[in-house]
mmCIF file of C-alpha atoms and ligand atoms in Angstrom:
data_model
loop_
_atom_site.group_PDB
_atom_site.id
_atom_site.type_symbol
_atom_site.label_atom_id
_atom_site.label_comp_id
_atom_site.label_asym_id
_atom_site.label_seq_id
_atom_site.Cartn_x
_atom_site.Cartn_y
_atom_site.Cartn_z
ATOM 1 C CA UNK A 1 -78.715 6.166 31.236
ATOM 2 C CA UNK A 2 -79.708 2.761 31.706
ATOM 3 C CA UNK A 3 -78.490 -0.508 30.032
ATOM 4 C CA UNK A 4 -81.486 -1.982 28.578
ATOM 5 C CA UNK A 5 -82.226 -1.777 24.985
ATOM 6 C CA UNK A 6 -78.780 0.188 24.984
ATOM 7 C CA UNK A 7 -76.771 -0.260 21.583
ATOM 8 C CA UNK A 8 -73.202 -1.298 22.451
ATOM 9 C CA UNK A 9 -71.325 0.321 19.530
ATOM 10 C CA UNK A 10 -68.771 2.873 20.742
ATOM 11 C CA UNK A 11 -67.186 2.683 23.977
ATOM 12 C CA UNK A 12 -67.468 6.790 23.690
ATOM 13 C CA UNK A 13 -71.330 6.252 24.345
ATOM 14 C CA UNK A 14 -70.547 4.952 27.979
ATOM 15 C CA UNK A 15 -69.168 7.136 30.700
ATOM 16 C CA UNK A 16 -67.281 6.082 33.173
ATOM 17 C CA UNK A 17 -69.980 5.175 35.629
ATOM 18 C CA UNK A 18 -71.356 2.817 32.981
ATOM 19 C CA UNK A 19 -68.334 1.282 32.225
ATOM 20 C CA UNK A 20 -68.043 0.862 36.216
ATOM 21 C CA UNK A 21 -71.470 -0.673 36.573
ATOM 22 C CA UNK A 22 -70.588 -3.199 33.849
ATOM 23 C CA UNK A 23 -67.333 -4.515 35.781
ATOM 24 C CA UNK A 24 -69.120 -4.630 38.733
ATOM 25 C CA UNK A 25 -72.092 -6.359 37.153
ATOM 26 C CA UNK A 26 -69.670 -8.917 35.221
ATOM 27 C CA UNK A 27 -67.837 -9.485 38.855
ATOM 28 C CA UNK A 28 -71.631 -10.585 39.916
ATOM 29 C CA UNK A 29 -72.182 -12.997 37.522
ATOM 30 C CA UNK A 30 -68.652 -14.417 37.850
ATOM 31 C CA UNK A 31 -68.599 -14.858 41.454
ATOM 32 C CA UNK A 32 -72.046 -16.286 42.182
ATOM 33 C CA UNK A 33 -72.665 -17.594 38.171
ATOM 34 C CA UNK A 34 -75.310 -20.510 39.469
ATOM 35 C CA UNK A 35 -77.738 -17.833 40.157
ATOM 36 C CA UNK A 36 -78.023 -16.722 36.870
ATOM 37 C CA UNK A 37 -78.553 -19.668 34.908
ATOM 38 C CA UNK A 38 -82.087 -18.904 33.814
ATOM 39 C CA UNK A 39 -81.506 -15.203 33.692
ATOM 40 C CA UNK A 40 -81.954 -15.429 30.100
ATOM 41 C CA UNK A 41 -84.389 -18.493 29.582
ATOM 42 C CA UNK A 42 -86.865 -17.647 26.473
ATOM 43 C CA UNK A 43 -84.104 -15.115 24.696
ATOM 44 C CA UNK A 44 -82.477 -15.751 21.566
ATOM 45 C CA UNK A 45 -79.151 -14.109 20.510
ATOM 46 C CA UNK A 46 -78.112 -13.674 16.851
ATOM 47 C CA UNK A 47 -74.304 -13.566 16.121
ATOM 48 C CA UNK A 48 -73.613 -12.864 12.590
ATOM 49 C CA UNK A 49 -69.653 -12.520 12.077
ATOM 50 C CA UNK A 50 -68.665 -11.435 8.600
ATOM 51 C CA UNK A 51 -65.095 -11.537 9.739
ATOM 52 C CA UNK A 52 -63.603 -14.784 11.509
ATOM 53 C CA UNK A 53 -63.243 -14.954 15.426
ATOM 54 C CA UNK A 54 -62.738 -17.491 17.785
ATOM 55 C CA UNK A 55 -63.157 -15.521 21.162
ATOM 56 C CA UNK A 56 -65.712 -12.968 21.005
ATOM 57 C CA UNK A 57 -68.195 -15.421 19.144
ATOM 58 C CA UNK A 58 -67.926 -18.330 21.173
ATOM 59 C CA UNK A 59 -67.868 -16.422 23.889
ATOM 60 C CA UNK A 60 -71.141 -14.363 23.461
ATOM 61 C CA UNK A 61 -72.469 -17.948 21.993
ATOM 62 C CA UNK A 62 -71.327 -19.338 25.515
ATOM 63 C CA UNK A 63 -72.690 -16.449 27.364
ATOM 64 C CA UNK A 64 -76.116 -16.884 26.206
ATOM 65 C CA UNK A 65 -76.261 -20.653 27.020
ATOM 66 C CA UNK A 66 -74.733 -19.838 30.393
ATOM 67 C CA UNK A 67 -77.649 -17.827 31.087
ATOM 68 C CA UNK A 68 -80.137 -20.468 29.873
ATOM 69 C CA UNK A 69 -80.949 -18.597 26.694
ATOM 70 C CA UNK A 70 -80.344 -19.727 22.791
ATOM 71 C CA UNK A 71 -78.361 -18.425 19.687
ATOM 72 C CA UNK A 72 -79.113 -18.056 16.431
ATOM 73 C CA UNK A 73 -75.629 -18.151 14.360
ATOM 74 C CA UNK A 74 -74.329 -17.041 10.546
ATOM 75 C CA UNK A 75 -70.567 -17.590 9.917
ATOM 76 C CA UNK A 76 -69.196 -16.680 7.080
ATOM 77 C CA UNK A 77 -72.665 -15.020 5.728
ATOM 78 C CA UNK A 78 -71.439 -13.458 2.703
ATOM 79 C CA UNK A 79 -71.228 -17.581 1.570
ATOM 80 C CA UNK A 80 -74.228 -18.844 3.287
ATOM 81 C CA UNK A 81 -76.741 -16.350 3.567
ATOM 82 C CA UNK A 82 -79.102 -14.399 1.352
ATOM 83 C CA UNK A 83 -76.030 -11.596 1.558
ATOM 84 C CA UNK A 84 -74.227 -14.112 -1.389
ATOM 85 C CA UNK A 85 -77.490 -12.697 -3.935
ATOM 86 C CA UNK A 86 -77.056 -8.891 -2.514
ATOM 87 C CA UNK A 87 -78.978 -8.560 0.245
ATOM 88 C CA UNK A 88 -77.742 -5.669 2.034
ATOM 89 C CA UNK A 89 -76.415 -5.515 5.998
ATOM 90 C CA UNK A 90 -79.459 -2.971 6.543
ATOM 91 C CA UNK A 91 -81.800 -5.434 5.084
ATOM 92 C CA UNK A 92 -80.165 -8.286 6.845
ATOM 93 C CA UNK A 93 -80.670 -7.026 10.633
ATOM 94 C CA UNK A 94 -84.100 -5.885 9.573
ATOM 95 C CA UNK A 95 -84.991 -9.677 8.686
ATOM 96 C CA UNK A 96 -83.095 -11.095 11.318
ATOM 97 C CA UNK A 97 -84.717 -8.322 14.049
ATOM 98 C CA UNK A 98 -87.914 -10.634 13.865
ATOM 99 C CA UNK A 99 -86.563 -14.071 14.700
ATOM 100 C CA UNK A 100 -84.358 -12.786 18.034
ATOM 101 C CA UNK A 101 -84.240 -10.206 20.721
ATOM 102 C CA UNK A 102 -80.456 -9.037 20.314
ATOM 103 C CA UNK A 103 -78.097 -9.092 17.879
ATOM 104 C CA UNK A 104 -74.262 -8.775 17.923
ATOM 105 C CA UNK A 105 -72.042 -8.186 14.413
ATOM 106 C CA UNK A 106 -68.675 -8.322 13.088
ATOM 107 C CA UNK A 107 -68.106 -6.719 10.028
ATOM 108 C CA UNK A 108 -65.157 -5.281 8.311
ATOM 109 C CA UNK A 109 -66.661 -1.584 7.514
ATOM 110 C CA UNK A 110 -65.490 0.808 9.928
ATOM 111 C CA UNK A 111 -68.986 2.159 10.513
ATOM 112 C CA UNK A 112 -71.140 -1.053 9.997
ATOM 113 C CA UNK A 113 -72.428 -1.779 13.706
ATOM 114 C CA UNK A 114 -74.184 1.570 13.496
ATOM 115 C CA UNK A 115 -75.981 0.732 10.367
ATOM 116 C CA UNK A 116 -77.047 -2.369 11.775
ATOM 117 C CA UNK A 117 -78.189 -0.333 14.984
ATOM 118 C CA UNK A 118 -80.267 1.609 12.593
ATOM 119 C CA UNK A 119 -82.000 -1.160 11.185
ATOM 120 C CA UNK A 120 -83.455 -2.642 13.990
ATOM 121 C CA UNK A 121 -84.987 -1.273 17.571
ATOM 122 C CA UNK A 122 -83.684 -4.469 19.226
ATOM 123 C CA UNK A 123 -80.232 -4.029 20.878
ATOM 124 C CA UNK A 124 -76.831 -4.745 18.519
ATOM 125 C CA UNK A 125 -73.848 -5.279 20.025
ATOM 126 C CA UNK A 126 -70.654 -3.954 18.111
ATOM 127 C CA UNK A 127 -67.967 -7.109 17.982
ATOM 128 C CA UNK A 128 -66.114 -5.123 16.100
ATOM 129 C CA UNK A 129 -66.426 -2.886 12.609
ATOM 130 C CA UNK A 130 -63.095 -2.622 10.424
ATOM 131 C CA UNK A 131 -60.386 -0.721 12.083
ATOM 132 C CA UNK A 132 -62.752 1.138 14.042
ATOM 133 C CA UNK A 133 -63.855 0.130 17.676
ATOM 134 C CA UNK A 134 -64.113 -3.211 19.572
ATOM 135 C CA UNK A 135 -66.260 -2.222 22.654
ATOM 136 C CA UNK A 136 -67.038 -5.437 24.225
ATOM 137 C CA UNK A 137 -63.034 -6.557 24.191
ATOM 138 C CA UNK A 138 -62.654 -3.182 26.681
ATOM 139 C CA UNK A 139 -64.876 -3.861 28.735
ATOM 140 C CA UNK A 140 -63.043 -7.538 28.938
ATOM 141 C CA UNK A 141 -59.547 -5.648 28.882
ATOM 142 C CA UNK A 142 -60.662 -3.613 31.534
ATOM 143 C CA UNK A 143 -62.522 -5.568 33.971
ATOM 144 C CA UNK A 144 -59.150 -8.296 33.595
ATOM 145 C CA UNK A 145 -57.191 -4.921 34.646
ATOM 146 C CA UNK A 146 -59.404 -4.503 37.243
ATOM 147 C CA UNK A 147 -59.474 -7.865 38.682
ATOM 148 C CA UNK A 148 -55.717 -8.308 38.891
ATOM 149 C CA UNK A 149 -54.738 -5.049 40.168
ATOM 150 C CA UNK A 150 -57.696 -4.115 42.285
ATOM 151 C CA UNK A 151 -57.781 -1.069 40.079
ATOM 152 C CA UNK A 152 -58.037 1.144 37.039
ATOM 153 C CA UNK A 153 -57.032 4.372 38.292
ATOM 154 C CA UNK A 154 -53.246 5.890 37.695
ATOM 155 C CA UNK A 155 -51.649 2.929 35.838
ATOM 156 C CA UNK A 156 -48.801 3.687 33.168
ATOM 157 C CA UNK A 157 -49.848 1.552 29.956
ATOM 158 C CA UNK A 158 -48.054 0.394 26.583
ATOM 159 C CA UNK A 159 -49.451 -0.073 23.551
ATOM 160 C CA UNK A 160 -47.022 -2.764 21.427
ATOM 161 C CA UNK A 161 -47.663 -3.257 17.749
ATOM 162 C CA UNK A 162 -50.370 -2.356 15.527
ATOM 163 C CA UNK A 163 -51.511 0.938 16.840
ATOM 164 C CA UNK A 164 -53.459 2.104 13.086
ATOM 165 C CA UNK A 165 -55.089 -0.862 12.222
ATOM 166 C CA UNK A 166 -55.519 -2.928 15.937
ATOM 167 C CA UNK A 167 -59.161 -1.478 16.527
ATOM 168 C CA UNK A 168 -58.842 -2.967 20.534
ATOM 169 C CA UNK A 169 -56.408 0.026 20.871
ATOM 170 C CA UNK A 170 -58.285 2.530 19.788
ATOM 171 C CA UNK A 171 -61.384 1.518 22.594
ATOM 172 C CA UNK A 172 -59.383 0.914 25.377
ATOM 173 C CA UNK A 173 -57.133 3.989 25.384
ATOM 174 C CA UNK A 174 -60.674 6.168 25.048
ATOM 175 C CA UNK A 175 -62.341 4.027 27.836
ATOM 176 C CA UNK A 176 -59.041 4.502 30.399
ATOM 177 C CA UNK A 177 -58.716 8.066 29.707
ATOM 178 C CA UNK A 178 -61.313 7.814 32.311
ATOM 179 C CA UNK A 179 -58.882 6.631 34.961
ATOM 180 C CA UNK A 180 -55.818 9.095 34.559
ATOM 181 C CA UNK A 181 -53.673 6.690 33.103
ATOM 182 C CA UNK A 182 -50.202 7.673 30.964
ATOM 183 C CA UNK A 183 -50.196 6.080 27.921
ATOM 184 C CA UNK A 184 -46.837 4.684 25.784
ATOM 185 C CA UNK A 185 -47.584 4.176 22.451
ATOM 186 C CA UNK A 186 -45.212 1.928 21.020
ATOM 187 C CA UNK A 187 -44.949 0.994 16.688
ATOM 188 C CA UNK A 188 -43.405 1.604 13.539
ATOM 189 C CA UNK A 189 -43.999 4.577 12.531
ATOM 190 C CA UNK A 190 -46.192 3.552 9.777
ATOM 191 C CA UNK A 191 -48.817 1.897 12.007
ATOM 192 C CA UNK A 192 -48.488 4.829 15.175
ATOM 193 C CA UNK A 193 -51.776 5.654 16.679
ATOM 194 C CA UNK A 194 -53.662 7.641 14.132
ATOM 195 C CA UNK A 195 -53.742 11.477 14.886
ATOM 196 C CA UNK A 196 -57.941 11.385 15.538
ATOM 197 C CA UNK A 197 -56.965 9.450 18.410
ATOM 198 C CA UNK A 198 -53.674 11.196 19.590
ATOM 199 C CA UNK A 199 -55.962 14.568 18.940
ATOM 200 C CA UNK A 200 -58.791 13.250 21.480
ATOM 201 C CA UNK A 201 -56.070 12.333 24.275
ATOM 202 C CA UNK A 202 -54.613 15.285 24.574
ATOM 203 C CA UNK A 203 -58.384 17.300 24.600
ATOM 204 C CA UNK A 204 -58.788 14.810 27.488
ATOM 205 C CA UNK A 205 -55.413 16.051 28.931
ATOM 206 C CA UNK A 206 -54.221 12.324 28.626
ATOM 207 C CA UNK A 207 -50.784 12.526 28.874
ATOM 208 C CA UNK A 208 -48.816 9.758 26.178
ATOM 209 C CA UNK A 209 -45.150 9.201 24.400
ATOM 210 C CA UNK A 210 -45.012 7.409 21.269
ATOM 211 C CA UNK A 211 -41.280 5.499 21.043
ATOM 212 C CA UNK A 212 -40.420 2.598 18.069
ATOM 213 C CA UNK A 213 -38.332 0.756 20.978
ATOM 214 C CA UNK A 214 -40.227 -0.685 23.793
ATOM 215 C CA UNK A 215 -37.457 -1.352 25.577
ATOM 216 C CA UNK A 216 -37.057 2.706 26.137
ATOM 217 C CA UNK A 217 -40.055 2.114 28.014
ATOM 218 C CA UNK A 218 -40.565 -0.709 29.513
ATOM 219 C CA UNK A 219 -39.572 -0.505 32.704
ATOM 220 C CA UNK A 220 -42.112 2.181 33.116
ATOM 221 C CA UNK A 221 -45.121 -0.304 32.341
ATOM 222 C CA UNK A 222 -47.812 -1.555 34.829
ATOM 223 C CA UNK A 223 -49.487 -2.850 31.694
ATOM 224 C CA UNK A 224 -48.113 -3.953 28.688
ATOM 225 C CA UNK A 225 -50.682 -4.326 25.703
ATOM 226 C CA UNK A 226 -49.600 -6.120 23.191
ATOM 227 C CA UNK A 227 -51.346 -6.264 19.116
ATOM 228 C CA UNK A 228 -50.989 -8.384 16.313
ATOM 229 C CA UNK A 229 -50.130 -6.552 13.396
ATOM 230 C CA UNK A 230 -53.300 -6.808 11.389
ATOM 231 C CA UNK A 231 -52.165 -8.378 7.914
ATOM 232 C CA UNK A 232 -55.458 -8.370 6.816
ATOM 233 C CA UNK A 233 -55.917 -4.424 6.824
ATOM 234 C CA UNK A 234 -53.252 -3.968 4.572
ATOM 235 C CA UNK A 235 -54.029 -2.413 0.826
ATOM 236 C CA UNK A 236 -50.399 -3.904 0.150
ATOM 237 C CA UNK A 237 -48.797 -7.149 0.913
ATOM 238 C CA UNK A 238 -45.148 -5.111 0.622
ATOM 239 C CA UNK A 239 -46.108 -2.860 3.305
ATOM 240 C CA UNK A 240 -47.155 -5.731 5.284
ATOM 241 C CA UNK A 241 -43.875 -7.634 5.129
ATOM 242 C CA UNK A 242 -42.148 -4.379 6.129
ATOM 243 C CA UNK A 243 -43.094 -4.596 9.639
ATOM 244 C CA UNK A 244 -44.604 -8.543 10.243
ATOM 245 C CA UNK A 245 -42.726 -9.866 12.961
ATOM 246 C CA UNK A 246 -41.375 -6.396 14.050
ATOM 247 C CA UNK A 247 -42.092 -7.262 17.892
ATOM 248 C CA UNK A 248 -41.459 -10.355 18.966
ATOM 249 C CA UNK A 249 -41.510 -10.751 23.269
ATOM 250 C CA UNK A 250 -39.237 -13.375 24.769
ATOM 251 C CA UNK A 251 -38.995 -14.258 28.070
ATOM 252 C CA UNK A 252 -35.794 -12.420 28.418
ATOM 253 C CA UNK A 253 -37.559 -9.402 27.494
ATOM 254 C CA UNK A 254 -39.123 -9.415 31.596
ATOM 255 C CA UNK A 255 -35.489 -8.551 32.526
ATOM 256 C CA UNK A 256 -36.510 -5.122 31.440
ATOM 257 C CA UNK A 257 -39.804 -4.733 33.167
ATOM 258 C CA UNK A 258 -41.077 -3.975 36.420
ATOM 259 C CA UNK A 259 -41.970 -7.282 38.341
ATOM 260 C CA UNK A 260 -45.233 -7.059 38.566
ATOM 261 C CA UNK A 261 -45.807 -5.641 35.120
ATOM 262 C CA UNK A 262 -48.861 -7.905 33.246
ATOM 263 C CA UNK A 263 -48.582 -8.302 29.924
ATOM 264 C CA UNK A 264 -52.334 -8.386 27.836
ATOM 265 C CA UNK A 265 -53.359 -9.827 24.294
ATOM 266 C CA UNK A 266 -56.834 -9.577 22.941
ATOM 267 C CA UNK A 267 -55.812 -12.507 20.892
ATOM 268 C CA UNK A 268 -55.268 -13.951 18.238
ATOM 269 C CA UNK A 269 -51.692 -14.017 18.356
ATOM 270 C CA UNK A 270 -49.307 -14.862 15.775
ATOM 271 C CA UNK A 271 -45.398 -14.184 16.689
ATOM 272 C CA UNK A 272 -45.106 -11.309 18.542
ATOM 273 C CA UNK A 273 -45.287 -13.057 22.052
ATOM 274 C CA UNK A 274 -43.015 -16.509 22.277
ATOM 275 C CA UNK A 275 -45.266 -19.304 23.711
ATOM 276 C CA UNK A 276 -42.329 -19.480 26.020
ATOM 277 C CA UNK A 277 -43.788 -16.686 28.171
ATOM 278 C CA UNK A 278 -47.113 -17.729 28.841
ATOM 279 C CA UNK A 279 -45.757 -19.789 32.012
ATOM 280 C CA UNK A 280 -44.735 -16.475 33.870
ATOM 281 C CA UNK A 281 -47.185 -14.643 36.153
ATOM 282 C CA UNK A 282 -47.206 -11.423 34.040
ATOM 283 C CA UNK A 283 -48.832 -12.650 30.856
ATOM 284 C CA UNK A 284 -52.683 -13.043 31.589
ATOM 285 C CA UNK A 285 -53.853 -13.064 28.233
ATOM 286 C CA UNK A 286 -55.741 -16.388 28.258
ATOM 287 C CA UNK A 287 -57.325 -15.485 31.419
ATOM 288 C CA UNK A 288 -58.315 -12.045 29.727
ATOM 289 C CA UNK A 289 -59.895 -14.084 26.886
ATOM 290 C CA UNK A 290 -61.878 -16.578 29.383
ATOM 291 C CA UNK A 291 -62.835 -13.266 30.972
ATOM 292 C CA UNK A 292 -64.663 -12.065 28.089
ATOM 293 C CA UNK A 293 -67.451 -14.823 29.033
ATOM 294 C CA UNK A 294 -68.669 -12.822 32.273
ATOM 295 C CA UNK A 295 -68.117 -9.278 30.461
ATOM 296 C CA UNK A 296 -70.487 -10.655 27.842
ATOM 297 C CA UNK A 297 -72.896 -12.843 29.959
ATOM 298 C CA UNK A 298 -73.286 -9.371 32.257
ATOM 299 C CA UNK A 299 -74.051 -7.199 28.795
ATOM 300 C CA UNK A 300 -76.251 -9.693 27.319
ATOM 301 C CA UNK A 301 -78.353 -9.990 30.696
ATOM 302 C CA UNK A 302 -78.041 -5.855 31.153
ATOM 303 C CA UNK A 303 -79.126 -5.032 27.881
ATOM 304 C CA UNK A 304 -81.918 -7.447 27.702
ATOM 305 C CA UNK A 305 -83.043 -5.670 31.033
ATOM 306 C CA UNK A 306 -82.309 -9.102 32.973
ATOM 307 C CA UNK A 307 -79.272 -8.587 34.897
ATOM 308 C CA UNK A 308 -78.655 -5.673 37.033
ATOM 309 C CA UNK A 309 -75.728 -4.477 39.441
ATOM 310 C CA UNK A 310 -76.357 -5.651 43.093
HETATM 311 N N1 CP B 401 -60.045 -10.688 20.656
HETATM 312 C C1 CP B 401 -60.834 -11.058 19.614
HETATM 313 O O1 CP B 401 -61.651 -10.265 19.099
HETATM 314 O O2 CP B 401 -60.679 -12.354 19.228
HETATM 315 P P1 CP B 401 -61.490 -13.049 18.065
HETATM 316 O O3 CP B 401 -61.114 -12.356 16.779
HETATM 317 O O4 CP B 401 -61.081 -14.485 18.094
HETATM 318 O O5 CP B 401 -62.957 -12.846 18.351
#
């Protein structure tokens, strides 16, 4: 299938030669970014975020200047749109599919990019919906994988932290159960990966442990992927303080890893890696987040039929 007028709302709905041609196409626009600078000149992007975010909005906001296109931007719409007298999210995307050619949404309903998808034949972008999926963060998880160790294919990942509620989990370990990896899968038991997930792994014959103590583990690791525990997805503030600050990564904590181990963060983080490490060679979670700007500038430009793989 091709890429343009594609919806980007489950990373299920791309196989693995799609998610290929978007690392390769994001590689493009990285390496030789000059020549794309009026790829998108006469486009307008809307970003509506019903959730906050630093990264992903700024950096699809970015993206779209970068490629010499515009942006059209709600924050906080539930304040300062027409959303604070009812309007609905159906009814939103609907009004806002006349005044741009793409849309991409954040929205705490697990469930919400597709409605938004339905309202509108323009493409939506899913910047994540509730617990649920965060597509365009794998495709920024992967293609920093990619880029730093030259490959996807056969690498033994851990998943630290919030494992029910961190919805970047749950769309990377679908998207690199294309790439025969073994997964560890390591939380409280309260916030393990939930069983729909587990249940598609192992019909992928994906192999995976799940462990409380990452140091059981971590010498294993090629990548270590680490979550914030999501405070704000908790019903109850007393099952939130049972397990905030349950991981917290010093640097001492490399003396049980593998040398060459690279520790990711989709970011935000809030104490469960010690500034302390980001001087060492294996945490490249910033340069996953400034990543995230060729990922998106190669989406935006595919999707809009602009941009193809050389
Ligand atoms: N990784 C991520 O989604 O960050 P933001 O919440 O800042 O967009």
């Amino acid at each position: 299938m091709g890429f343009k007028n594609r919806d980007v709302i489950s990373i299920n709905d791309f196989s693995k030669q799609d998610i290929l041609e978007v690392l390769d196409t994001a590689a493009e626009v990285e390496k030789n970014n000059q020549k794309y600078r009026e790829a998108l000149k006469g486009y307008i992007l809307a970003t509506l975020f019903f959730e906050p975010s630093t990264r992903t909005r700024f950096s699809f906001q970015a993206a779209m200047l970068r490629l010499g296109g515009q942006f059209i931007a709600l924050s906080n719409p539930k304040s300062t749109s027409s959303m604070a007298k009812g309007e609905t999210l159906y009814d939103t995307i609907k009004m806002v599919d006349g005044y741009c050619d793409i849309i991409a949404v954040r929205h705490p309903e697990v469930g919400s990019a597709k409605v938004a998808a339905d309202a509108t034949a323009k493409p939506v972008i899913n910047c994540g919906d509730g617990a649920h999926e965060h597509p365009t963060q794998t495709f920024t998880d992967l293609y920093t994988i990619k880029k730093t160790f030259g490959k996807i294919d056969g690498l033994k990942v851990g998943f630290l932290g919030d494992l029910k509620y961190g919805r970047t989990v749950h769309s990377l370990a679908s998207a690199l159960s294309y790439f025969n990896p073994k997964f560890y899968f390591i939380s409280p038991k309260t916030l393990s990966m939930p069983e729909e997930h587990l249940k598609e792994l192992r019909a992928k014959n994906v192999e995976y442990e799940e462990d409380e103590d990452l140091l059981k583990v971590s010498k294993q690791l090629d990548v270590l992927y680490v979550t914030r525990i999501q405070k704000e997805r908790f019903m109850n503030p007393e099952d939130y303080a049972k397990v905030k600050g349950i991981y917290k990564l010093k640097a001492d904590f490399l003396n049980h890893a593998k040398k060459d181990l690279k520790i990711l963060h989709p970011l935000p983080r809030v104490d469960e890696i010690d500034p302390e490490l980001d001087k060492y060679a294996q945490s490249i979670y910033f340069q996953q987040a400034h990543n995230g700007l060729f990922v998106r500038e190669a989406l935006l430009g595919m999707l809009l039929g602009k941009i193809y793989k050389k």
